[in-house]
mmCIF file of C-alpha atoms in Angstrom:
data_model
loop_
_atom_site.group_PDB
_atom_site.id
_atom_site.type_symbol
_atom_site.label_atom_id
_atom_site.label_comp_id
_atom_site.label_asym_id
_atom_site.label_seq_id
_atom_site.Cartn_x
_atom_site.Cartn_y
_atom_site.Cartn_z
ATOM 1 C CA MET A 1 0.000 0.000 0.000
ATOM 2 C CA SER A 2 1.090 3.638 -0.274
ATOM 3 C CA THR A 3 2.992 5.285 2.533
ATOM 4 C CA ALA A 4 3.494 8.849 3.698
ATOM 5 C CA THR A 5 6.809 10.632 4.223
ATOM 6 C CA ILE A 6 6.397 13.349 6.822
ATOM 7 C CA PRO A 7 8.671 16.378 7.052
ATOM 8 C CA VAL A 8 9.695 17.523 10.501
ATOM 9 C CA SER A 9 7.617 20.435 11.747
ATOM 10 C CA ALA A 10 9.202 23.726 10.776
ATOM 11 C CA ASP A 11 9.162 24.933 14.382
ATOM 12 C CA SER A 12 10.762 21.745 15.779
ATOM 13 C CA LYS A 13 14.358 22.313 16.769
ATOM 14 C CA GLY A 14 17.006 20.481 18.753
ATOM 15 C CA VAL A 15 17.971 16.862 19.076
ATOM 16 C CA CYS A 16 15.891 14.099 17.510
ATOM 17 C CA ALA A 17 14.545 11.844 20.276
ATOM 18 C CA LEU A 18 12.842 9.352 17.944
ATOM 19 C CA HIS A 19 13.384 8.787 14.226
ATOM 20 C CA LEU A 20 11.513 6.014 12.430
ATOM 21 C CA ARG A 21 13.068 5.789 8.993
ATOM 22 C CA ARG A 22 10.896 2.768 8.186
ATOM 23 C CA LEU A 23 8.608 0.705 10.399
ATOM 24 C CA VAL A 24 6.150 -1.903 9.112
ATOM 25 C CA VAL A 25 3.723 -3.478 11.582
ATOM 26 C CA PRO A 26 1.523 -6.386 10.424
ATOM 27 C CA LEU A 27 -2.112 -5.811 11.413
ATOM 28 C CA PRO A 28 -5.216 -7.932 10.670
ATOM 29 C CA GLU A 29 -6.603 -5.675 7.925
ATOM 30 C CA CYS A 30 -3.332 -4.457 6.381
ATOM 31 C CA ASP A 31 0.210 -3.544 7.330
ATOM 32 C CA LEU A 32 0.763 -0.243 9.114
ATOM 33 C CA GLN A 33 3.717 1.574 7.553
ATOM 34 C CA VAL A 34 5.473 4.633 8.953
ATOM 35 C CA ASN A 35 8.299 6.321 7.049
ATOM 36 C CA ASP A 36 10.640 9.110 8.125
ATOM 37 C CA TRP A 37 8.770 10.162 11.266
ATOM 38 C CA GLN A 38 10.798 12.313 13.635
ATOM 39 C CA ILE A 39 10.064 13.558 17.141
ATOM 40 C CA ARG A 40 12.286 16.231 18.629
ATOM 41 C CA ALA A 41 13.586 16.043 22.185
ATOM 42 C CA GLY A 42 11.200 17.683 24.635
ATOM 43 C CA GLU A 43 8.125 17.458 22.403
ATOM 44 C CA LYS A 44 4.951 16.065 23.921
ATOM 45 C CA VAL A 45 3.371 14.243 20.990
ATOM 46 C CA ALA A 46 -0.202 12.961 20.896
ATOM 47 C CA ILE A 47 -0.926 10.185 18.389
ATOM 48 C CA ILE A 48 -4.535 10.465 17.244
ATOM 49 C CA GLY A 49 -6.678 8.704 14.655
ATOM 50 C CA ARG A 50 -9.703 6.482 14.344
ATOM 51 C CA ASN A 51 -10.205 3.475 16.620
ATOM 52 C CA GLY A 52 -8.372 0.405 15.393
ATOM 53 C CA VAL A 53 -5.975 2.290 13.129
ATOM 54 C CA GLY A 54 -2.955 0.975 15.054
ATOM 55 C CA LYS A 55 -1.971 3.676 17.571
ATOM 56 C CA THR A 56 -1.198 1.198 20.356
ATOM 57 C CA SER A 57 0.365 -1.257 17.902
ATOM 58 C CA LEU A 58 2.715 1.460 16.659
ATOM 59 C CA MET A 59 3.827 2.266 20.198
ATOM 60 C CA GLU A 60 4.315 -1.417 21.045
ATOM 61 C CA ALA A 61 6.349 -1.921 17.867
ATOM 62 C CA ILE A 62 8.669 0.967 18.757
ATOM 63 C CA LEU A 63 9.218 -0.629 22.160
ATOM 64 C CA GLY A 64 9.909 -4.066 20.688
ATOM 65 C CA LEU A 65 6.726 -5.555 22.154
ATOM 66 C CA ARG A 66 5.084 -6.297 18.790
ATOM 67 C CA ALA A 67 6.486 -8.083 15.760
ATOM 68 C CA THR A 68 7.469 -6.003 12.734
ATOM 69 C CA THR A 69 8.461 -6.939 9.198
ATOM 70 C CA ALA A 70 10.728 -3.899 8.850
ATOM 71 C CA THR A 71 12.394 -1.839 11.553
ATOM 72 C CA ASP A 72 14.839 0.945 10.836
ATOM 73 C CA GLY A 73 15.070 3.744 13.335
ATOM 74 C CA ASP A 74 16.757 5.328 16.335
ATOM 75 C CA MET A 75 15.586 6.307 19.792
ATOM 76 C CA LEU A 76 17.709 8.761 21.757
ATOM 77 C CA GLY A 77 20.368 8.247 19.096
ATOM 78 C CA ILE A 78 20.506 4.460 19.584
ATOM 79 C CA ALA A 79 19.246 1.955 17.007
ATOM 80 C CA LEU A 80 15.887 0.440 17.986
ATOM 81 C CA ASP A 81 17.159 -3.145 17.846
ATOM 82 C CA ARG A 82 19.853 -2.339 20.431
ATOM 83 C CA TRP A 83 17.185 -1.302 22.922
ATOM 84 C CA GLN A 84 15.863 -4.862 22.852
ATOM 85 C CA ARG A 85 19.316 -6.393 23.335
ATOM 86 C CA ARG A 86 20.516 -4.103 26.126
ATOM 87 C CA PRO A 87 18.094 -3.986 29.091
ATOM 88 C CA ALA A 88 20.225 -1.377 30.881
ATOM 89 C CA LEU A 89 19.203 1.162 28.244
ATOM 90 C CA ARG A 90 15.601 0.894 29.380
ATOM 91 C CA ARG A 91 16.316 2.924 32.493
ATOM 92 C CA GLN A 92 15.945 5.912 30.162
ATOM 93 C CA LEU A 93 12.395 4.863 29.218
ATOM 94 C CA GLY A 94 9.059 5.209 30.940
ATOM 95 C CA VAL A 95 6.183 3.060 29.688
ATOM 96 C CA GLN A 96 2.485 2.849 30.589
ATOM 97 C CA LEU A 97 0.401 0.567 28.389
ATOM 98 C CA GLN A 98 -3.229 -0.518 28.478
ATOM 99 C CA ARG A 99 -2.239 -4.116 29.176
ATOM 100 C CA ALA A 100 0.191 -4.787 32.027
ATOM 101 C CA PHE A 101 1.065 -8.017 33.817
ATOM 102 C CA PHE A 102 3.076 -8.459 37.000
ATOM 103 C CA PRO A 103 4.107 -11.991 38.065
ATOM 104 C CA GLY A 104 3.215 -13.318 41.486
ATOM 105 C CA ARG A 105 0.885 -11.419 43.787
ATOM 106 C CA PRO A 106 2.821 -8.230 44.554
ATOM 107 C CA ARG A 107 1.738 -5.577 46.967
ATOM 108 C CA VAL A 108 2.062 -2.002 45.812
ATOM 109 C CA GLY A 109 4.814 -1.326 48.340
ATOM 110 C CA GLU A 110 6.831 -4.197 46.876
ATOM 111 C CA MET A 111 6.397 -2.730 43.399
ATOM 112 C CA VAL A 112 7.703 0.618 44.658
ATOM 113 C CA ALA A 113 10.721 -1.132 46.207
ATOM 114 C CA LEU A 114 11.374 -2.955 42.940
ATOM 115 C CA HIS A 115 11.202 0.319 41.049
ATOM 116 C CA ARG A 116 13.794 1.872 43.380
ATOM 117 C CA SER A 117 16.063 -1.132 42.867
ATOM 118 C CA LEU A 118 15.760 -1.192 39.072
ATOM 119 C CA TYR A 119 15.971 2.516 38.314
ATOM 120 C CA ARG A 120 18.039 3.738 41.293
ATOM 121 C CA ARG A 121 15.958 6.883 41.510
ATOM 122 C CA THR A 122 12.340 7.421 42.515
ATOM 123 C CA SER A 123 10.736 10.844 42.605
ATOM 124 C CA GLU A 124 8.955 11.456 45.889
ATOM 125 C CA ARG A 125 6.913 14.115 44.104
ATOM 126 C CA VAL A 126 5.502 11.517 41.698
ATOM 127 C CA LEU A 127 4.978 9.061 44.543
ATOM 128 C CA ASP A 128 2.920 11.531 46.557
ATOM 129 C CA ALA A 129 1.093 13.185 43.628
ATOM 130 C CA LEU A 130 -0.365 9.832 42.539
ATOM 131 C CA GLY A 131 -1.287 8.799 46.093
ATOM 132 C CA ILE A 132 0.892 5.686 46.037
ATOM 133 C CA PRO A 133 1.773 5.536 49.790
ATOM 134 C CA ALA A 134 -1.910 4.956 50.639
ATOM 135 C CA LEU A 135 -1.943 1.951 48.296
ATOM 136 C CA ALA A 136 1.335 0.433 49.552
ATOM 137 C CA PRO A 137 -0.151 -2.358 51.751
ATOM 138 C CA ARG A 138 -2.636 -3.550 49.145
ATOM 139 C CA LEU A 139 -2.322 -6.361 46.619
ATOM 140 C CA TYR A 140 -2.041 -5.017 43.072
ATOM 141 C CA GLU A 141 -4.542 -7.587 41.763
ATOM 142 C CA PHE A 142 -7.327 -6.220 43.993
ATOM 143 C CA LEU A 143 -6.953 -2.552 43.035
ATOM 144 C CA SER A 144 -9.677 -0.733 41.111
ATOM 145 C CA ARG A 145 -9.097 0.364 37.508
ATOM 146 C CA GLY A 146 -8.207 3.883 38.578
ATOM 147 C CA GLU A 147 -5.867 2.629 41.299
ATOM 148 C CA THR A 148 -4.000 0.291 38.928
ATOM 149 C CA GLN A 149 -3.675 3.218 36.502
ATOM 150 C CA ARG A 150 -2.056 5.311 39.220
ATOM 151 C CA VAL A 151 0.426 2.535 40.057
ATOM 152 C CA GLU A 152 1.324 1.997 36.397
ATOM 153 C CA LEU A 153 1.771 5.732 35.865
ATOM 154 C CA PHE A 154 4.017 5.852 38.929
ATOM 155 C CA LEU A 155 6.185 3.068 37.488
ATOM 156 C CA ALA A 156 6.422 4.972 34.188
ATOM 157 C CA LEU A 157 7.118 8.456 35.583
ATOM 158 C CA ALA A 158 8.928 8.116 38.899
ATOM 159 C CA HIS A 159 12.465 7.677 37.513
ATOM 160 C CA GLU A 160 12.026 10.821 35.386
ATOM 161 C CA PRO A 161 12.784 9.102 32.058
ATOM 162 C CA ARG A 162 14.274 10.797 29.005
ATOM 163 C CA ILE A 163 11.440 9.489 26.819
ATOM 164 C CA LEU A 164 7.993 8.472 28.028
ATOM 165 C CA PHE A 165 5.377 6.333 26.256
ATOM 166 C CA LEU A 166 1.781 6.601 27.489
ATOM 167 C CA ASP A 167 -1.341 4.829 26.223
ATOM 168 C CA GLU A 168 -4.503 6.709 27.230
ATOM 169 C CA PRO A 169 -2.966 7.847 30.535
ATOM 170 C CA PHE A 170 -6.109 9.457 31.968
ATOM 171 C CA THR A 171 -8.214 6.284 31.747
ATOM 172 C CA GLY A 172 -9.955 5.615 35.053
ATOM 173 C CA LEU A 173 -8.424 8.531 36.960
ATOM 174 C CA ASP A 174 -10.694 10.565 39.192
ATOM 175 C CA PRO A 175 -10.459 14.377 38.881
ATOM 176 C CA ARG A 176 -7.963 14.753 41.725
ATOM 177 C CA PHE A 177 -5.374 12.435 40.204
ATOM 178 C CA ALA A 178 -6.083 13.618 36.667
ATOM 179 C CA HIS A 179 -5.145 17.106 37.881
ATOM 180 C CA SER A 180 -1.989 15.716 39.512
ATOM 181 C CA LEU A 181 -1.007 13.911 36.312
ATOM 182 C CA ARG A 182 -1.478 17.065 34.233
ATOM 183 C CA ALA A 183 0.808 18.935 36.629
ATOM 184 C CA LEU A 184 3.455 16.193 36.612
ATOM 185 C CA LEU A 185 3.591 15.966 32.834
ATOM 186 C CA GLY A 186 3.613 19.733 32.499
ATOM 187 C CA GLU A 187 6.694 19.926 34.733
ATOM 188 C CA MET A 188 8.637 17.292 32.770
ATOM 189 C CA CYS A 189 10.141 19.828 30.365
ATOM 190 C CA ASP A 190 13.171 17.707 29.452
ATOM 191 C CA THR A 191 11.211 14.495 28.886
ATOM 192 C CA THR A 192 9.961 13.594 25.419
ATOM 193 C CA VAL A 193 6.413 12.223 25.620
ATOM 194 C CA VAL A 194 4.752 9.975 23.027
ATOM 195 C CA MET A 195 1.095 9.427 23.914
ATOM 196 C CA CYS A 196 -1.789 7.516 22.354
ATOM 197 C CA CYS A 197 -4.631 9.967 22.790
ATOM 198 C CA HIS A 198 -8.410 9.531 22.811
ATOM 199 C CA THR A 199 -9.613 12.485 24.900
ATOM 200 C CA VAL A 200 -9.406 16.265 24.855
ATOM 201 C CA GLU A 201 -7.797 16.140 28.299
ATOM 202 C CA GLU A 202 -4.890 14.150 26.895
ATOM 203 C CA LEU A 203 -4.646 16.150 23.669
ATOM 204 C CA ALA A 204 -4.497 19.420 25.605
ATOM 205 C CA LEU A 205 -1.121 18.335 27.030
ATOM 206 C CA ALA A 206 0.449 17.826 23.613
ATOM 207 C CA THR A 207 2.804 20.391 22.121
ATOM 208 C CA HIS A 208 2.600 18.431 18.851
ATOM 209 C CA THR A 209 0.110 16.015 17.332
ATOM 210 C CA ALA A 210 0.671 13.130 14.910
ATOM 211 C CA TRP A 211 -2.360 12.075 12.873
ATOM 212 C CA LEU A 212 -2.142 8.350 12.178
ATOM 213 C CA SER A 213 -4.133 6.654 9.417
ATOM 214 C CA ARG A 214 -3.791 3.441 7.430
ATOM 215 C CA GLU A 215 -1.475 5.452 5.181
ATOM 216 C CA GLY A 216 0.928 6.069 8.076
ATOM 217 C CA ILE A 217 1.549 9.418 9.757
ATOM 218 C CA VAL A 218 -0.532 11.838 7.691
ATOM 219 C CA ARG A 219 0.545 14.997 9.521
ATOM 220 C CA HIS A 220 2.870 15.822 12.428
ATOM 221 C CA GLU A 221 2.545 19.448 13.451
ATOM 222 C CA ALA A 222 2.298 21.719 16.437
ATOM 223 C CA THR A 223 -1.127 20.917 17.886
ATOM 224 C CA GLU A 224 -2.479 24.434 17.407
ATOM 225 C CA VAL A 225 -1.316 24.462 13.771
ATOM 226 C CA LEU A 226 -2.926 21.108 13.017
ATOM 227 C CA CYS A 227 -6.173 22.194 14.676
ATOM 228 C CA ARG A 228 -6.238 25.415 12.649
ATOM 229 C CA ASP A 229 -5.444 23.654 9.374
ATOM 230 C CA LEU A 230 -7.835 20.715 9.740
ATOM 231 C CA VAL A 231 -10.867 22.118 11.569
ATOM 232 C CA GLY A 232 -10.426 25.880 11.205
ATOM 233 C CA ALA A 233 -10.148 28.659 13.742
ATOM 234 C CA PHE A 234 -13.966 28.989 13.740
ATOM 235 C CA ARG A 235 -16.738 26.427 13.357
ATOM 236 C CA LEU A 236 -20.486 26.474 12.801
ATOM 237 C CA THR A 237 -22.831 23.571 13.496
ATOM 238 C CA VAL A 238 -26.486 23.394 12.510
ATOM 239 C CA GLN A 239 -29.045 20.820 13.555
ATOM 240 C CA CYS A 240 -31.682 20.226 10.869
ATOM 241 C CA LYS A 241 -34.949 18.264 10.734
ATOM 242 C CA ASP A 242 -33.410 15.380 8.796
ATOM 243 C CA GLU A 243 -30.479 14.530 6.534
ATOM 244 C CA GLN A 244 -32.202 15.799 3.383
ATOM 245 C CA SER A 245 -32.795 19.181 5.043
ATOM 246 C CA ALA A 246 -29.115 19.319 5.988
ATOM 247 C CA GLN A 247 -28.105 18.510 2.410
ATOM 248 C CA ASP A 248 -30.438 21.194 1.058
ATOM 249 C CA LEU A 249 -29.067 23.725 3.524
ATOM 250 C CA ALA A 250 -25.476 22.897 2.504
ATOM 251 C CA LEU A 251 -26.330 23.663 -1.129
ATOM 252 C CA ASP A 252 -28.086 26.851 -0.074
ATOM 253 C CA LEU A 253 -25.021 28.063 1.852
ATOM 254 C CA GLN A 254 -22.691 27.353 -1.054
ATOM 255 C CA GLY A 255 -24.993 29.321 -3.363
ATOM 256 C CA HIS A 256 -25.243 32.395 -1.165
ATOM 257 C CA PHE A 257 -21.839 32.659 0.577
ATOM 258 C CA THR A 258 -18.190 32.395 -0.407
ATOM 259 C CA LEU A 259 -16.984 29.502 1.740
ATOM 260 C CA GLU A 260 -13.401 28.437 2.428
ATOM 261 C CA ARG A 261 -14.503 24.819 2.797
ATOM 262 C CA ALA A 262 -17.513 22.846 1.745
ATOM 263 C CA PRO A 263 -20.062 22.136 4.484
ATOM 264 C CA VAL A 264 -19.978 18.644 5.969
ATOM 265 C CA VAL A 265 -23.264 16.787 6.496
ATOM 266 C CA GLU A 266 -23.591 13.918 8.967
ATOM 267 C CA GLN A 267 -27.158 12.643 9.317
ATOM 268 C CA GLN A 268 -29.254 15.683 10.286
ATOM 269 C CA ASN A 269 -26.251 17.836 11.300
ATOM 270 C CA LEU A 270 -24.286 20.278 9.151
ATOM 271 C CA SER A 271 -20.875 21.639 10.120
ATOM 272 C CA LEU A 272 -18.754 24.360 8.575
ATOM 273 C CA ALA A 273 -15.175 25.434 9.357
ATOM 274 C CA SER A 274 -13.317 28.619 8.479
ATOM 275 C CA SER A 275 -10.232 30.663 9.332
ATOM 276 C CA THR A 276 -12.467 33.737 9.767
ATOM 277 C CA SER A 277 -15.567 34.437 11.808
ATOM 278 C CA LEU A 278 -18.778 32.685 10.780
ATOM 279 C CA ALA A 279 -21.037 35.056 12.717
ATOM 280 C CA GLU A 280 -22.595 36.497 9.559
ATOM 281 C CA ILE A 281 -23.662 33.072 8.334
ATOM 282 C CA ALA A 282 -24.912 32.125 11.808
ATOM 283 C CA ASN A 283 -27.089 35.237 11.913
ATOM 284 C CA ALA A 284 -28.487 34.491 8.464
ATOM 285 C CA LEU A 285 -29.455 30.990 9.577
ATOM 286 C CA MET A 286 -31.392 32.081 12.653
ATOM 287 C CA ASP A 287 -34.664 32.339 10.694
ATOM 288 C CA HIS A 288 -33.932 29.600 8.158
ATOM 289 C CA PRO A 289 -36.772 27.027 8.114
ATOM 290 C CA ASP A 290 -34.370 24.045 7.916
ATOM 291 C CA ALA A 291 -32.234 25.140 10.895
ATOM 292 C CA LEU A 292 -33.548 23.874 14.230
ATOM 293 C CA ALA A 293 -30.459 24.921 16.227
ATOM 294 C CA VAL A 294 -27.379 26.950 15.330
ATOM 295 C CA ASP A 295 -24.125 27.008 17.271
ATOM 296 C CA VAL A 296 -21.077 29.085 16.358
ATOM 297 C CA GLY A 297 -17.727 29.256 18.103
ATOM 298 C CA ARG A 298 -14.022 28.618 17.794
ATOM 299 C CA GLY A 299 -12.517 25.378 16.520
ATOM 300 C CA THR A 300 -11.646 23.092 19.431
ATOM 301 C CA LEU A 301 -9.456 20.106 20.213
ATOM 302 C CA ALA A 302 -12.640 18.042 20.362
ATOM 303 C CA ASP A 303 -13.272 19.023 16.726
ATOM 304 C CA LEU A 304 -9.735 17.928 15.843
ATOM 305 C CA LEU A 305 -10.225 14.540 17.523
ATOM 306 C CA ARG A 306 -13.506 14.016 15.678
ATOM 307 C CA HIS A 307 -11.964 15.019 12.357
ATOM 308 C CA CYS A 308 -9.023 12.639 12.672
ATOM 309 C CA ALA A 309 -11.209 9.824 14.035
ATOM 310 C CA LYS A 310 -12.963 9.714 10.650
ATOM 311 C CA GLY A 311 -9.732 8.687 8.929
ATOM 312 C CA ALA A 312 -7.689 10.254 6.167
#
């Protein structure tokens, strides 16, 4: 299948933390191929795209946890295959995945002790921010989903890694610990973050966003630039009586206004994006017989997630 070659963002400077010259990951529907994808040191990169496109598989392949048919790349200046052969290198990594397994029946306190032994440094700030001391006496297997997430995030963050891989890190966290995680990640200025993202809360942390499709990485840009380019600085949504009314209204708008982009119709809803204000069009629609509700505002990260979830 065709692949995409992605230039480094124009505003990305400094050392390359991750460079995938070529990575091919076999998936059930078709191979996922990524060519010449670069992440600069210190970037916080959200990987977004539709469900099932291979976001988690891509991350697992980079880490050597999933089979590939082609692997050519570097991480922190070291070839990817050397990371698999030299466990000592992994002290520079932090990893939180959706599926984790720990042998035996460890208590949380034992897992903290193991972390100290393996990494030789454990941030007390991370320990306290995620509420780990309160969980120390408990068996890991009996923790709730949110509690296991906190433990796994602690194991990923507490040694202050040079590069951090996160897969939906806010899953299951209550507001208190979600706030703590946002603060921790925001303070990790020297850590490169690569994050599979499904929520606005996660995407809001990203300095850069990579849009993944079956064609590979479609775009890798500063998050604000990608949002502006794909969904516009302003957006208008109209709820109509039915899909035919929405289609008729789309034609009506194109006949009466000069539009930067064609309206998009999904069932009974019409949406329109633009780099300039859409207030004039919104006002004109207030008395339109096909418009049941009109909403106008700025383009949002939620709009970007929805756009990229549809696929390239």
